[in-house]
mmCIF file of C-alpha atoms in Angstrom:
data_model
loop_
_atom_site.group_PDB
_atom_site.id
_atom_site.type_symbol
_atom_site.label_atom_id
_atom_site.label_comp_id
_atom_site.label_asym_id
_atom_site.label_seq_id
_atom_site.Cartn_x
_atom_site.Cartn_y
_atom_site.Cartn_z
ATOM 1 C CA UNK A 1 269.123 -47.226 -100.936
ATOM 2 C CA UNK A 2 267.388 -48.911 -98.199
ATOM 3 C CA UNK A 3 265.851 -47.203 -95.280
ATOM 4 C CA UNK A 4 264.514 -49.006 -92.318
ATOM 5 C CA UNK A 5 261.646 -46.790 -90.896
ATOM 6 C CA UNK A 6 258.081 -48.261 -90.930
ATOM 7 C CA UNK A 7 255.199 -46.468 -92.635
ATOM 8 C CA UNK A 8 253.432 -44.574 -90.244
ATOM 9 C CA UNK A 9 250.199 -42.573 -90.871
ATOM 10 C CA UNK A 10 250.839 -38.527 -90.067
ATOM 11 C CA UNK A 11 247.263 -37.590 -89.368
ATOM 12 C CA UNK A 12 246.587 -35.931 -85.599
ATOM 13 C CA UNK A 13 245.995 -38.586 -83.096
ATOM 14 C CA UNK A 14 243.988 -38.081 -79.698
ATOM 15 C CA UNK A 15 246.304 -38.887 -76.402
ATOM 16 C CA UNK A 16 247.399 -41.892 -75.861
ATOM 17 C CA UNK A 17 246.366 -43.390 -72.687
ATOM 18 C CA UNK A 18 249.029 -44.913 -70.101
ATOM 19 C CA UNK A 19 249.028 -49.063 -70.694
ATOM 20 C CA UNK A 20 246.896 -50.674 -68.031
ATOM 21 C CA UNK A 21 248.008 -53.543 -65.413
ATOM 22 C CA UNK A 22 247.859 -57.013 -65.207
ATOM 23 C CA UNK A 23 245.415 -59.143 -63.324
ATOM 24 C CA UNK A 24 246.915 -62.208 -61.603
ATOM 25 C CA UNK A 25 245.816 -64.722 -64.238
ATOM 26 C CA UNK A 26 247.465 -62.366 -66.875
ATOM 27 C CA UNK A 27 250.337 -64.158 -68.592
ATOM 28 C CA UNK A 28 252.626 -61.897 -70.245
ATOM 29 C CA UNK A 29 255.523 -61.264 -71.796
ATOM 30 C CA UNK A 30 257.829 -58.501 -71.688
ATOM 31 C CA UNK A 31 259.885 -56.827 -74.416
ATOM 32 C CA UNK A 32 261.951 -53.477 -73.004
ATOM 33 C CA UNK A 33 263.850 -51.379 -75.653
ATOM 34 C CA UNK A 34 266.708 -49.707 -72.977
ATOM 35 C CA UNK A 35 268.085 -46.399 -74.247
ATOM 36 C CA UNK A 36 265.376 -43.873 -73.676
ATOM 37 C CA UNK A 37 262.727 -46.212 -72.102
ATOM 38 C CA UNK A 38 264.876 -47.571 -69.734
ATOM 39 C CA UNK A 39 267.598 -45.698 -69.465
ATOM 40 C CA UNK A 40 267.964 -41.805 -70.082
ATOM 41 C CA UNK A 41 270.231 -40.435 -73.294
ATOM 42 C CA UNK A 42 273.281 -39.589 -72.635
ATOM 43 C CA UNK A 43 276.629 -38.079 -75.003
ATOM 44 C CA UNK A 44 278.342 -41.279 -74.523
ATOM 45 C CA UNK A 45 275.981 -44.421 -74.628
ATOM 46 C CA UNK A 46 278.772 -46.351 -73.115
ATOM 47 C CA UNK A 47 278.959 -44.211 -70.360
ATOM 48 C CA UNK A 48 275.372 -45.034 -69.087
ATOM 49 C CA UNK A 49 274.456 -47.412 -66.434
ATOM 50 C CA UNK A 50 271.259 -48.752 -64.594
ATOM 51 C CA UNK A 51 270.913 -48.078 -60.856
ATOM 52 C CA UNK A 52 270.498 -50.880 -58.537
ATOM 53 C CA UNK A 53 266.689 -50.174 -58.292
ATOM 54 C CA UNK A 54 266.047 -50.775 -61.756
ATOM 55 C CA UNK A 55 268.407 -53.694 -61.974
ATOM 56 C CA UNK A 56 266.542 -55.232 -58.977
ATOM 57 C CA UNK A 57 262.871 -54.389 -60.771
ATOM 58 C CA UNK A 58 264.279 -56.057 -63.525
ATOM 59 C CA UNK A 59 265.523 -59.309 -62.484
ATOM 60 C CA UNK A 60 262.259 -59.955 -60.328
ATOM 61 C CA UNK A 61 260.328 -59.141 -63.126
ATOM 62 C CA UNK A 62 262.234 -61.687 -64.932
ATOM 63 C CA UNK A 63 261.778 -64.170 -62.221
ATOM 64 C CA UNK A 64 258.277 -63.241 -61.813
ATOM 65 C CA UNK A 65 257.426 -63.728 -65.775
ATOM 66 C CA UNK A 66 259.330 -67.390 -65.443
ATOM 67 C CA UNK A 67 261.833 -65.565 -67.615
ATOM 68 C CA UNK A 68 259.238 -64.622 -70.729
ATOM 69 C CA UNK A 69 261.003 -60.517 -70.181
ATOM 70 C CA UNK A 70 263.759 -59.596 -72.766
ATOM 71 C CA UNK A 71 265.703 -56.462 -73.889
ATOM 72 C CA UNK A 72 265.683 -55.618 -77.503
ATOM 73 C CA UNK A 73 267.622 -53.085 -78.148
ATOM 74 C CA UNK A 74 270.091 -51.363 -80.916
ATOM 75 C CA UNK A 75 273.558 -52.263 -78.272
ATOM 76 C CA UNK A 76 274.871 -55.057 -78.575
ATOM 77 C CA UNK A 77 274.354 -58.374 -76.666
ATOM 78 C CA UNK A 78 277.912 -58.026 -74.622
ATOM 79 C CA UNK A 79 276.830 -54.625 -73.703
ATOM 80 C CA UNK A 80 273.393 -55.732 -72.267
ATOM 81 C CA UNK A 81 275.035 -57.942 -70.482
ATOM 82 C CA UNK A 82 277.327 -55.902 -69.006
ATOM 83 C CA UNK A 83 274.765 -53.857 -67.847
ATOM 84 C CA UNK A 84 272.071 -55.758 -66.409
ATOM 85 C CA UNK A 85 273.963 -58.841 -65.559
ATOM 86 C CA UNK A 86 270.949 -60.728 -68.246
ATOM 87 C CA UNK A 87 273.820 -63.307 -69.630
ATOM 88 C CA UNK A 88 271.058 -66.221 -69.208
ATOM 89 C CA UNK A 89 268.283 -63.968 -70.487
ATOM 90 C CA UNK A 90 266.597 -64.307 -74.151
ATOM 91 C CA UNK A 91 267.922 -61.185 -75.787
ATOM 92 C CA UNK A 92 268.145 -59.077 -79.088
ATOM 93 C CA UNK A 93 270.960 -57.130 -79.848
ATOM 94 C CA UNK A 94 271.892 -54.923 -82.951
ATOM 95 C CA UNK A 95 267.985 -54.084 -83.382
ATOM 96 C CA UNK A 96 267.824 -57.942 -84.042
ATOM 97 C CA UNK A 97 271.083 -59.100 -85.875
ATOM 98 C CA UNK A 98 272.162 -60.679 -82.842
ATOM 99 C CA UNK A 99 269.163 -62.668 -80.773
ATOM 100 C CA UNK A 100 269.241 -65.146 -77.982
ATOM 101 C CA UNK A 101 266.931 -67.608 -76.718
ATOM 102 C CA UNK A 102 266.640 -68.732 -73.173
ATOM 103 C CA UNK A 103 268.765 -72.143 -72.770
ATOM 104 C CA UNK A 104 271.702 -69.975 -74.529
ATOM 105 C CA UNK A 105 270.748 -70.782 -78.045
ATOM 106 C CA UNK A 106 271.963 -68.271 -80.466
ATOM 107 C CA UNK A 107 271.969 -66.457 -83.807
ATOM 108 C CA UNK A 108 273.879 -63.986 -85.555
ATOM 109 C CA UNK A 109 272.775 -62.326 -89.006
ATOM 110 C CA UNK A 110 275.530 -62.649 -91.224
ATOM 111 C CA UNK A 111 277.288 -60.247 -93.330
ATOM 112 C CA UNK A 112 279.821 -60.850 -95.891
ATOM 113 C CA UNK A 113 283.157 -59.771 -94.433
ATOM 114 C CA UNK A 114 284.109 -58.025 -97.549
ATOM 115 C CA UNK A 115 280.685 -55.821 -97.607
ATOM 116 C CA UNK A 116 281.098 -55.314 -93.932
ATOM 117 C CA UNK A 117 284.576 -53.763 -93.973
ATOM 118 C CA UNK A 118 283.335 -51.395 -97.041
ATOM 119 C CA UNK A 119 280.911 -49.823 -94.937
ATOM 120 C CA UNK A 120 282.857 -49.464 -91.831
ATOM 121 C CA UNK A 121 285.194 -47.787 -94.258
ATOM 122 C CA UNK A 122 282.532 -45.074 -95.425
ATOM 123 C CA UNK A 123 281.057 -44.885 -91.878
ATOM 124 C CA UNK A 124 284.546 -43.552 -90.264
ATOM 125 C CA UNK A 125 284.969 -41.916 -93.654
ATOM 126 C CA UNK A 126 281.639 -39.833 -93.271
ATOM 127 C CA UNK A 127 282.000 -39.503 -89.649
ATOM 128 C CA UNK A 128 285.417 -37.623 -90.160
ATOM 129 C CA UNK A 129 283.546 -35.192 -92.303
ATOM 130 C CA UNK A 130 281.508 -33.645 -89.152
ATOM 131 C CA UNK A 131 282.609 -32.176 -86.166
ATOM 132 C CA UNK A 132 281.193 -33.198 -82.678
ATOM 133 C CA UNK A 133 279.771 -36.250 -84.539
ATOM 134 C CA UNK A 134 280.176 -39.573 -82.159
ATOM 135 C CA UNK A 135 280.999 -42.709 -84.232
ATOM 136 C CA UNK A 136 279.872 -45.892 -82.200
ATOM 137 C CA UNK A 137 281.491 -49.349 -83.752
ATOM 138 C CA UNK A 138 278.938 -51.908 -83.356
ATOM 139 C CA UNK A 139 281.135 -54.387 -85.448
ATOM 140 C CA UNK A 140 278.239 -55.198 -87.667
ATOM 141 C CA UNK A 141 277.072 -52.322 -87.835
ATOM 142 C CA UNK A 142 278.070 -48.297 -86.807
ATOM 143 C CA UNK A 143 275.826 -45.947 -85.358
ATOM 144 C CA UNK A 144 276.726 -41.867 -85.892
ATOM 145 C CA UNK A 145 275.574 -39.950 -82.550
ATOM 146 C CA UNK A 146 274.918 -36.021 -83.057
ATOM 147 C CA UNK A 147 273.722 -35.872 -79.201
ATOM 148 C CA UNK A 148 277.008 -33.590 -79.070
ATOM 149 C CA UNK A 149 276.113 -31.956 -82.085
ATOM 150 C CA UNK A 150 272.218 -31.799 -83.206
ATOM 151 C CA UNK A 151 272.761 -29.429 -85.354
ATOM 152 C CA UNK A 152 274.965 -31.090 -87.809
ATOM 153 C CA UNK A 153 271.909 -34.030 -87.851
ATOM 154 C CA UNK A 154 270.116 -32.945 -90.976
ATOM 155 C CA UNK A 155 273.313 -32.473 -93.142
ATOM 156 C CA UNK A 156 274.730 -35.994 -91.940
ATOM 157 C CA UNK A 157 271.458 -37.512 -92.869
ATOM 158 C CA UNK A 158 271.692 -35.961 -96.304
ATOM 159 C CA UNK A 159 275.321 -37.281 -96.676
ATOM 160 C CA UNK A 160 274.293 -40.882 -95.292
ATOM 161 C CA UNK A 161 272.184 -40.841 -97.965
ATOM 162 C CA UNK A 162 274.183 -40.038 -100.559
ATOM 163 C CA UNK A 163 276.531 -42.720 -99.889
ATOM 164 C CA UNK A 164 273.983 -46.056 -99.058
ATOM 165 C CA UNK A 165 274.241 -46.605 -102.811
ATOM 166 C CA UNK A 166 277.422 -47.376 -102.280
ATOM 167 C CA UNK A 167 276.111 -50.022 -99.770
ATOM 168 C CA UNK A 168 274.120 -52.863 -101.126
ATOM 169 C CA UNK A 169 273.378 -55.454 -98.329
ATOM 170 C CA UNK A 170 272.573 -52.504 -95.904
ATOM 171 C CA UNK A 171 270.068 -49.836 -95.139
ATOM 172 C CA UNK A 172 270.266 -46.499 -92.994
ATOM 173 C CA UNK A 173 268.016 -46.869 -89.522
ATOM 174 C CA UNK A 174 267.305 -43.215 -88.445
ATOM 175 C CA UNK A 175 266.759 -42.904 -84.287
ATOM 176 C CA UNK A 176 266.840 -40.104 -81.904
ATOM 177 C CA UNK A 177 269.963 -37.782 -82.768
ATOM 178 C CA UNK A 178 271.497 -41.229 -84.068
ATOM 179 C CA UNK A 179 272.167 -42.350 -87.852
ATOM 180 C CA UNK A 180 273.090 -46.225 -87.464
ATOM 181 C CA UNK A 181 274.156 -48.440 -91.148
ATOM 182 C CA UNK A 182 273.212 -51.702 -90.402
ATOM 183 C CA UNK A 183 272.809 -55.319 -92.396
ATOM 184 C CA UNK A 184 269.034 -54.984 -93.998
ATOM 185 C CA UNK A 185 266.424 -57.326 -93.638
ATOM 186 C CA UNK A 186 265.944 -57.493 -89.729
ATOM 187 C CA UNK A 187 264.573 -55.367 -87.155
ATOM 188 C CA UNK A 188 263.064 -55.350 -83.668
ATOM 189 C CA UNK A 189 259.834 -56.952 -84.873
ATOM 190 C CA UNK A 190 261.350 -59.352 -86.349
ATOM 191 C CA UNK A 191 263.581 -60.524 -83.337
ATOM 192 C CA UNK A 192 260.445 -60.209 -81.246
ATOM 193 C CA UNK A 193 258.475 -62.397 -83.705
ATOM 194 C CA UNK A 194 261.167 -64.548 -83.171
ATOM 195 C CA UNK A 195 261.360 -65.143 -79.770
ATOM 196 C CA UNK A 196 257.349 -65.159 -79.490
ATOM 197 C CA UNK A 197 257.756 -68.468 -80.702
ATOM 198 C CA UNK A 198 259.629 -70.293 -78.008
ATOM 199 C CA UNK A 199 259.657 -71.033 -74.548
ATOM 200 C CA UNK A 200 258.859 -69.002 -72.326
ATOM 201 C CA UNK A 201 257.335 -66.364 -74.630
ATOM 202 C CA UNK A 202 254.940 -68.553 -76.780
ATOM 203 C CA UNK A 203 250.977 -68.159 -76.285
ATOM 204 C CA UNK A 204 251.932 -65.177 -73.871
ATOM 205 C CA UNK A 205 250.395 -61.543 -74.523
ATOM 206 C CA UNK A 206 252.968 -59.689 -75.792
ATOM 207 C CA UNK A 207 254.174 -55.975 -74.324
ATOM 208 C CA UNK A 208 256.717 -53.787 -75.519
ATOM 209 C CA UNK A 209 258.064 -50.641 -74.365
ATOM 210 C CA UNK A 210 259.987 -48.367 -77.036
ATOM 211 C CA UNK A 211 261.099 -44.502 -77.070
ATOM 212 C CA UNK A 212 262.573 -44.207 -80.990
ATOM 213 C CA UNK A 213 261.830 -45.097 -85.036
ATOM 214 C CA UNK A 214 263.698 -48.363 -84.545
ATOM 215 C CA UNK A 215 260.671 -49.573 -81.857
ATOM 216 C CA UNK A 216 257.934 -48.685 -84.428
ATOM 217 C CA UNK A 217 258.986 -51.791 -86.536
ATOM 218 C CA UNK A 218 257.786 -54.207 -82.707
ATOM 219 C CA UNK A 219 254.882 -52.164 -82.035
ATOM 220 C CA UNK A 220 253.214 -52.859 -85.710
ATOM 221 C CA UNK A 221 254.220 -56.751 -84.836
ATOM 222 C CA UNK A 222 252.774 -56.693 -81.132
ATOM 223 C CA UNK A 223 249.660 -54.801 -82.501
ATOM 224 C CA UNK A 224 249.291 -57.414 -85.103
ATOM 225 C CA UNK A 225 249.483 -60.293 -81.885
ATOM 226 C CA UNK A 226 247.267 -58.042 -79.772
ATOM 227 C CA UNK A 227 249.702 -56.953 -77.298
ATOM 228 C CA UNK A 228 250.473 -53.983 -75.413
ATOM 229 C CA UNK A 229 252.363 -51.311 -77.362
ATOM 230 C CA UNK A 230 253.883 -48.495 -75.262
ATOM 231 C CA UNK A 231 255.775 -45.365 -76.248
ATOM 232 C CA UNK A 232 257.824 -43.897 -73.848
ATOM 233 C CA UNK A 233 258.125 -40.070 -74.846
ATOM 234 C CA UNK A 234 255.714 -37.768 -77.000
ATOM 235 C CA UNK A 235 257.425 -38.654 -80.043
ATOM 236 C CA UNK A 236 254.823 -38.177 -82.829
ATOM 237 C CA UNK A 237 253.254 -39.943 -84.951
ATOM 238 C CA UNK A 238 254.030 -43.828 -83.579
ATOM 239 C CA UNK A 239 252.024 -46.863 -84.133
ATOM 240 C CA UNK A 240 251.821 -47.550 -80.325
ATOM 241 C CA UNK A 241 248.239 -48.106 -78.638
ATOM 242 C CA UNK A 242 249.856 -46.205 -74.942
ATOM 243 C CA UNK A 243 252.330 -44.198 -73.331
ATOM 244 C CA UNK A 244 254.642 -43.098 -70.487
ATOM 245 C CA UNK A 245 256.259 -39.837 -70.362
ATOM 246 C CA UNK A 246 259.896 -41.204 -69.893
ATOM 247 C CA UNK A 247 262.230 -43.348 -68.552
ATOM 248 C CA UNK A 248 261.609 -42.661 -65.169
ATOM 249 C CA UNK A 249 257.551 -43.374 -65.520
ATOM 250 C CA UNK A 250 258.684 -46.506 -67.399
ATOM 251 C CA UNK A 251 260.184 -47.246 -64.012
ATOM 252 C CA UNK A 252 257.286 -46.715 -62.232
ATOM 253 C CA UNK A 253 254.779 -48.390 -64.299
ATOM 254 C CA UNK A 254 257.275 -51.852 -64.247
ATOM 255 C CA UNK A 255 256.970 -51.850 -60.265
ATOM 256 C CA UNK A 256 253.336 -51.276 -60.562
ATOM 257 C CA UNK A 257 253.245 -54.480 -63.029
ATOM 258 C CA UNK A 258 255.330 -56.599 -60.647
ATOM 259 C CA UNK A 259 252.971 -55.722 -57.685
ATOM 260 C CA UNK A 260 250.159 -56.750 -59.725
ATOM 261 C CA UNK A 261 251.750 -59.693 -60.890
ATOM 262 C CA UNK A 262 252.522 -60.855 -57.812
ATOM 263 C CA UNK A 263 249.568 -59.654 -55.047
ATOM 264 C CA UNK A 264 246.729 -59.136 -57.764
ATOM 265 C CA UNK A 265 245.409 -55.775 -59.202
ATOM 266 C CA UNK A 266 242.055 -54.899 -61.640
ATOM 267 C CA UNK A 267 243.595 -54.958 -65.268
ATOM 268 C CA UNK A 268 242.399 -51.168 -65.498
ATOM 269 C CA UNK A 269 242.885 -50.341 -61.989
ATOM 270 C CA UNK A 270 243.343 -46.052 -61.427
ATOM 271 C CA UNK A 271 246.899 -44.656 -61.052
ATOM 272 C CA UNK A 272 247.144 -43.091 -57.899
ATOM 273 C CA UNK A 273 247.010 -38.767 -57.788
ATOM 274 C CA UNK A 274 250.865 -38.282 -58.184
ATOM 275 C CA UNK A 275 252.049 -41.282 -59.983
ATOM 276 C CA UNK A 276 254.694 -40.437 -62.540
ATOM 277 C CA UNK A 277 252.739 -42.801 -64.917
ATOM 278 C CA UNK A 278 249.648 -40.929 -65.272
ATOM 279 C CA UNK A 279 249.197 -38.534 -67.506
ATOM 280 C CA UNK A 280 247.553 -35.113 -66.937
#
């Protein structure tokens, strides 16, 4: 049984400061998880949506970078475009499996149809088995939400796994009040690894915002490039250098970035008193 968590020391860290901003000669480049650092939970993922603010942030962002800004996150690539209307942006999707370089180059991790329709099979199977348990169908992989039910979350996880030795070829990615099966052997480091190493990204500083387990795999690789990584939340313990306090401050702290980007700021200039992004 595989499990796709990175190893993260447990011993008490001091706060985490909020990340700083950019000078004008900063070149960076941007890597946003999206549920719970851009956009708040929710019982139905498919029933969330961005505002027209943040869609706005993001696309001048985008602009702004010369396009070196791309979600990674566990939906897939249809969905994030759906969303935020990024069809012609580099993208991961499926924490990686799917990825997408600017110029509309693309890759898909395969899985062997026969493995993949086994553990769809025992996905819906052990989804039946819990009430108020969500089943998401991310074709190549499934994701099983207890956002409706958290208390049924430490029983599923014992079931799920129980039955990954069932499932060679996959491995069991815990997130927040989520249990997702998905093809081993990539994750969001990887895909960001990936796209560090084209145009627009390459020779860029890399920063990444992430709010769950499946983020800590991108900030050991953006620590390892000496980049910016930023948790959104107070989940402990994380391998990330800063934080925000939520999707809202995330918000906040992008527009500051973009007005620094684009009329010039101190690359540790003070938040303002009353700033969501500062922490107390």
């Amino acid at each position: 049984m595989s499990t796709a968590t990175p190893a993260i020391a447990c011993a008490p860290h001091a706060p985490l400061p909020p990340p700083p901003l950019p000078d004008a000669s900063t070149r960076w480049a941007i890597f946003l998880d999206v549920d719970g650092t851009l956009l708040d939970f929710a019982d139905d993922p498919l029933a969330v949506r961005p505002d027209a603010a943040l869609l706005e942030l993001l696309h001048a962002l985008h602009r702004r970078l010369d396009g070196a800004l791309a979600l990674v996150s566990g939906r897939e690539l249809a969905d994030l475009d759906r969303l935020f209307d990024a069809s012609r942006w580099a993208a991961a999707g499926l924490h990686g499996l799917q990825l997408r370089h600017v110029g509309g180059n693309r890759r898909d991790f395969a899985v062997a149809p026969a493995q993949q329709a086994h553990m769809r099979d025992v996905a819906h199977t052990l989804a039946a088995r819990f009430d108020g348990v969500q089943l998401e169908d991310k074709h190549a992989a499934i994701a099983l939400h207890c956002r409706r039910a958290p208390a049924q979350l430490p029983a599923l996880h014992e079931a799920a796994i129980a039955v990954m030795t069932h499932l060679p070829g996959y491995e069991l990615q815990p997130g927040n009040l989520v249990l997702e099966f998905k093809p081993a052997g990539m994750n969001k480091g990887r895909a960001v690894l990936e796209l560090l190493q084209r145009t627009p990204f390459a020779g860029r500083q890399p920063v990444y915002l992430g709010d769950d387990l499946t983020d800590e795999h991108a900030f050991a690789s953006i620590n390892a490039r000496d980049g910016l990584s930023v948790r959104i939340g107070m989940r402990e313990p994380s391998l990330a250098a800063f934080t925000l306090p939520g999707p809202a401050a995330a918000e906040a702290w992008l527009t500051r970035v973009l007005d620094a980007l684009t009329h010039g700021a101190p690359i540790h200039a003070r938040l303002p008193e009353g700033d969501p992004t500062r922490q107390s």
